[in-house]
Short mmCIF file of C-alpha atoms in Angstrom, two decimals:
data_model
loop_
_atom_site.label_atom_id
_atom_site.label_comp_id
_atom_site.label_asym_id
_atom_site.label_seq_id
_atom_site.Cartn_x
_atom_site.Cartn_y
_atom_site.Cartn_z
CA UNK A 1 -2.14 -21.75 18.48
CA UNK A 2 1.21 -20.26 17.26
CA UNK A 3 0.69 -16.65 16.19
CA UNK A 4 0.47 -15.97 12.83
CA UNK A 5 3.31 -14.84 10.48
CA UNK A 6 3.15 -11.20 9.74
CA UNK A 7 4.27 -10.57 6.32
CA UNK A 8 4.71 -6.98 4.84
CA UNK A 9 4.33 -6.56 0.98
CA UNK A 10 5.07 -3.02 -0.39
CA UNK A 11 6.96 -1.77 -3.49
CA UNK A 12 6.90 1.20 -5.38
CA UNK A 13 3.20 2.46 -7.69
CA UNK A 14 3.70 0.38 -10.78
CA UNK A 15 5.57 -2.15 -9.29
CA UNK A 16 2.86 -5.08 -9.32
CA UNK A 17 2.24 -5.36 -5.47
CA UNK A 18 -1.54 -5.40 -6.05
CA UNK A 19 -1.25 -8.39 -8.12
CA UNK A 20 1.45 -10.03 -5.71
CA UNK A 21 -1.21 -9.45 -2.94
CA UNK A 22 -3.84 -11.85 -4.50
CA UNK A 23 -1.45 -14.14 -5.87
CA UNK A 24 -0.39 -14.67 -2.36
CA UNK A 25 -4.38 -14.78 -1.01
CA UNK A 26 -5.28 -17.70 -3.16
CA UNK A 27 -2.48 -19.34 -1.40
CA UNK A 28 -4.29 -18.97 1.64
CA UNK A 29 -2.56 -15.68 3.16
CA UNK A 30 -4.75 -13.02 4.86
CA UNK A 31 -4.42 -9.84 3.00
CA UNK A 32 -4.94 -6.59 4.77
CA UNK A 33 -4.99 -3.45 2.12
CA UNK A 34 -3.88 -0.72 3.36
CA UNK A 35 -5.02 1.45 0.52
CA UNK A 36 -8.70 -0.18 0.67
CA UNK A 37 -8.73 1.01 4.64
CA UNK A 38 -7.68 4.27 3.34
CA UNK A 39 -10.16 5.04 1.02
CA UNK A 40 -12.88 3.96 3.57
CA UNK A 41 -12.12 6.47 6.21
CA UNK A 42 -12.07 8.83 3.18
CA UNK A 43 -15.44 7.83 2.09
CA UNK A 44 -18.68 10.18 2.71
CA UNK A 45 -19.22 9.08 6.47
CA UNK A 46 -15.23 7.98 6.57
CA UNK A 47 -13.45 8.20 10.11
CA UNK A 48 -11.42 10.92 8.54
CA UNK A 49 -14.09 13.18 6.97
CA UNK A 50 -14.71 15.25 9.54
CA UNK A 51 -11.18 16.12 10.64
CA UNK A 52 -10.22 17.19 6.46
CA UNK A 53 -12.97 19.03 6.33
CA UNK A 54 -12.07 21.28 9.18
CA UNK A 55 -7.73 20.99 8.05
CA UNK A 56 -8.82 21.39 4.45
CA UNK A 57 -12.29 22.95 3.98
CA UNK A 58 -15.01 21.77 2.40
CA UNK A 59 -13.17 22.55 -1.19
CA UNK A 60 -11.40 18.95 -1.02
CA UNK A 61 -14.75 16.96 -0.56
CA UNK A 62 -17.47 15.77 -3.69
CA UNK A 63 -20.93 16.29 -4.02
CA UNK A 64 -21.36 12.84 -2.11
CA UNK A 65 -19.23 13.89 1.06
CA UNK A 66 -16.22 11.96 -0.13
CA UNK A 67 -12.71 13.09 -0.03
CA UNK A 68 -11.95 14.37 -3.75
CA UNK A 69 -8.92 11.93 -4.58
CA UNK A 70 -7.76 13.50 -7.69
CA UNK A 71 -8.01 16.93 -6.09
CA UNK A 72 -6.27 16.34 -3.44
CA UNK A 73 -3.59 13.84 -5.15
CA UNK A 74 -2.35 17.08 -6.44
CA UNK A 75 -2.37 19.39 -3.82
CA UNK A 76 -0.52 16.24 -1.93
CA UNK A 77 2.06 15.84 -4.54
CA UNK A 78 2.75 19.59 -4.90
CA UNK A 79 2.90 20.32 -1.57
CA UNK A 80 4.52 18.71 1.02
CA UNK A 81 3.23 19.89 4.23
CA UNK A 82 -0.38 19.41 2.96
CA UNK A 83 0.73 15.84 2.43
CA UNK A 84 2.15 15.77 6.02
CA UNK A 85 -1.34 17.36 7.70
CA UNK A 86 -3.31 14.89 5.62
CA UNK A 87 -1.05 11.69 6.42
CA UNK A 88 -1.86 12.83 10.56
CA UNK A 89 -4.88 12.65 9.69
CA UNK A 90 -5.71 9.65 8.12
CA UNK A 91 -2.69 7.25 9.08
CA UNK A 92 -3.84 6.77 12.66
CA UNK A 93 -7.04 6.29 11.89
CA UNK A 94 -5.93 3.21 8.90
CA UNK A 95 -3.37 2.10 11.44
CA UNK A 96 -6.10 1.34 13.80
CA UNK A 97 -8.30 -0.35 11.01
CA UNK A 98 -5.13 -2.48 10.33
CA UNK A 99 -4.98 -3.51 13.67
CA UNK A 100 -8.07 -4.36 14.33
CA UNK A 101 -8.57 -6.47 10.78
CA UNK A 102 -5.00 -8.28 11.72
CA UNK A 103 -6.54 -9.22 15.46
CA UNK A 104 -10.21 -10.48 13.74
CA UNK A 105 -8.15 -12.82 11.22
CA UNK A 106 -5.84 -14.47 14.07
CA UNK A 107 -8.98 -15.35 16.00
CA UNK A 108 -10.25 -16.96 13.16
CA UNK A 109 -7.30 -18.78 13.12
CA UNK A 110 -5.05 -17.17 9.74
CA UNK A 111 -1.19 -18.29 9.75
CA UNK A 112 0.05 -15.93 7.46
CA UNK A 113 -1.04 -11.88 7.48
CA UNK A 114 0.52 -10.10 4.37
CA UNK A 115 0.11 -6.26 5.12
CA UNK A 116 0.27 -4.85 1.85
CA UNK A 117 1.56 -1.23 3.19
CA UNK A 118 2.55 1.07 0.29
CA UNK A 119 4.35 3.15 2.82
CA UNK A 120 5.91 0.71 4.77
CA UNK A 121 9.58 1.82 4.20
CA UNK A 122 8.97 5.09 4.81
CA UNK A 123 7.01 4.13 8.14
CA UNK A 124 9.00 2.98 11.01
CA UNK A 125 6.28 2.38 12.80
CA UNK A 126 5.36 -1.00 10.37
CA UNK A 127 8.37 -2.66 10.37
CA UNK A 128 8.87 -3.14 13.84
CA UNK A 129 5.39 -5.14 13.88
CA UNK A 130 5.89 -7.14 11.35
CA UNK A 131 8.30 -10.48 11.08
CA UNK A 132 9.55 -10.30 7.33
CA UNK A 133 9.21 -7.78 4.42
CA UNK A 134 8.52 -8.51 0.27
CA UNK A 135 9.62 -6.03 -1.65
CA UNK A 136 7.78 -6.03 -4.89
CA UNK A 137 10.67 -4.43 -7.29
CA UNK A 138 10.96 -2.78 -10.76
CA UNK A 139 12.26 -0.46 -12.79
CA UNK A 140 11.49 3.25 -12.66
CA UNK A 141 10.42 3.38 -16.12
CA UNK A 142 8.99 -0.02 -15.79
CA UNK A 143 6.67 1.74 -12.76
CA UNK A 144 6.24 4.79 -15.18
CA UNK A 145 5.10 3.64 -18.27
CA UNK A 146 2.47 0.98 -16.49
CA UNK A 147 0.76 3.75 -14.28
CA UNK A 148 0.42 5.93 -17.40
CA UNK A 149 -1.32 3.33 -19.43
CA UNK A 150 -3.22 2.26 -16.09
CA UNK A 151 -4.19 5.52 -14.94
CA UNK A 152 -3.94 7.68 -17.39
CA UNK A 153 -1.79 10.12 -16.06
CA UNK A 154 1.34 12.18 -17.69
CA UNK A 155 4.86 10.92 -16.95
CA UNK A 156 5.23 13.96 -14.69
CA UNK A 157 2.45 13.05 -12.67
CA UNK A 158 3.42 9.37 -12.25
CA UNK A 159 7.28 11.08 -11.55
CA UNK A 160 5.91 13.01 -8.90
CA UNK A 161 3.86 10.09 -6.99
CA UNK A 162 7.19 8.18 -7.50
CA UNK A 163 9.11 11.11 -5.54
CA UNK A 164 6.77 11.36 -2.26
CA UNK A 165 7.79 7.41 -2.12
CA UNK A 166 10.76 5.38 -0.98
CA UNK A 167 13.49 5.64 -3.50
CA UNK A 168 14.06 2.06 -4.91
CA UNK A 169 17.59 1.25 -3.09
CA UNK A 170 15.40 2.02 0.54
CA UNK A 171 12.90 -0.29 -0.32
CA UNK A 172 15.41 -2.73 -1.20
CA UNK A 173 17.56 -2.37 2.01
CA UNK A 174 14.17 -3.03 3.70
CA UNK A 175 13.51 -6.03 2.23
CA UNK A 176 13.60 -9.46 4.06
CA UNK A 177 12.79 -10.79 -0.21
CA UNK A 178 12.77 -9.19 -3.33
CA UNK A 179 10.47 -10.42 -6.17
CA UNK A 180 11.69 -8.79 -8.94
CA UNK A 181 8.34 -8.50 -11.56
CA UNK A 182 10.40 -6.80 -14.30
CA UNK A 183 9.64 -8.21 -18.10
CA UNK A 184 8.04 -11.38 -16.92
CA UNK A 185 4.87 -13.03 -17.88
CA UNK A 186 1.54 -13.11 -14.99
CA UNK A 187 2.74 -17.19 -14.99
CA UNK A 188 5.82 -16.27 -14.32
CA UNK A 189 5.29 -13.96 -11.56
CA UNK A 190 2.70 -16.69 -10.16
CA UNK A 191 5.11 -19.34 -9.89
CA UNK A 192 7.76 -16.91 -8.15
CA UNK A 193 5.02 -16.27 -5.48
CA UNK A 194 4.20 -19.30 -5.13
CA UNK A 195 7.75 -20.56 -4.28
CA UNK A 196 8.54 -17.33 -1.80
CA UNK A 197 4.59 -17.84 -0.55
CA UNK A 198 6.31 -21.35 0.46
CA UNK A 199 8.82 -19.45 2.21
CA UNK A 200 6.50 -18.13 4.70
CA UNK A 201 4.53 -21.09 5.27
CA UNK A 202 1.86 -21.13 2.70
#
């Protein structure tokens, strides 16, 4: 059996990847979230738990045991190197999950692996295992104004989750295709995944 084609998505918060990701599933791709495996080892029990808790205290956790996400999201963003100690932290331990959930599809026999990474760009150690990259593009106040109705959150805190990430011309560089999801309609994003999904075999 061939090995199967190892596709990274990524693009910048805002920029539609999520919905790219199961567009591309119901056409019969594997997709391994990187963000899901993330907030598992970040859980109450998580992989990561005990390791933050001894880096960070027990200030950063919930009553449940859980990483505090919104507590943390900005300590992250307002400090670097507390961005860097958590990222040691949990990165290896989502790297391995990634690994491991890429090996368990190809036994059962997937052709097509998307890796939807949203740090791919800025991680060299993703693009050398992968065969192609999709960047999912927009504008930056495209990205801005959808996270603030999505989320909730003040243009200054969707400006500085846009500033700990690739700038938009490194994520393009990167990119084997670009899907640009910029004032189009869900159809017409569908249809433009479904034609690069042909691309890469699906």
């Amino acid at each position: 059996m061939p090995a199967a084609l190892r596709l990274g998505l990524t693009g910048g918060i805002g920029s539609g990847k999520s919905t790219v990701a199961a567009l591309l599933q119901t056409q019969g791709a594997h997709v391994i979230d990187a963000d899901a495996l993330a907030r598992a080892t970040t859980a109450a029990g998580g992989a990561a738990i005990p390791a933050i808790q001894e880096a960070f205290g027990p200030g950063l956790l919930n009553a449940a045991g859980a990483l505090d996400r919104d507590k943390m999201r900005q300590l992250a963003f307002s400090d670097a190197s507390t961005r860097t100690r958590l990222e040691a932290i949990v990165h290896p331990l989502v790297g391995a999950a990634i690994e491991q959930e890429a090996q368990d599809a190809e036994t059962k026999g997937t052709h097509c692996l998307v890796f939807d990474i949203p740090l791919l760009v800025e991680s060299a150690h993703w693009r050398q295992r992968l065969h192609r990259v999709l960047v999912v593009d927009c504008s930056s106040e495209t990205q801005i104004q959808r996270v603030m109705q999505r989320n909730g959150m003040s243009r200054s805190e969707v400006q500085n989750i846009m500033a700990a990430q690739a700038k938009r011309t490194q994520r393009l560089r990167a990119a084997d295709a670009v899907l640009f999801n910029d004032g189009i309609s869900l159809d017409a994003l569908a249809l433009h995944v479904q034609q690069i999904g042909r691309q890469f075999g699906l």
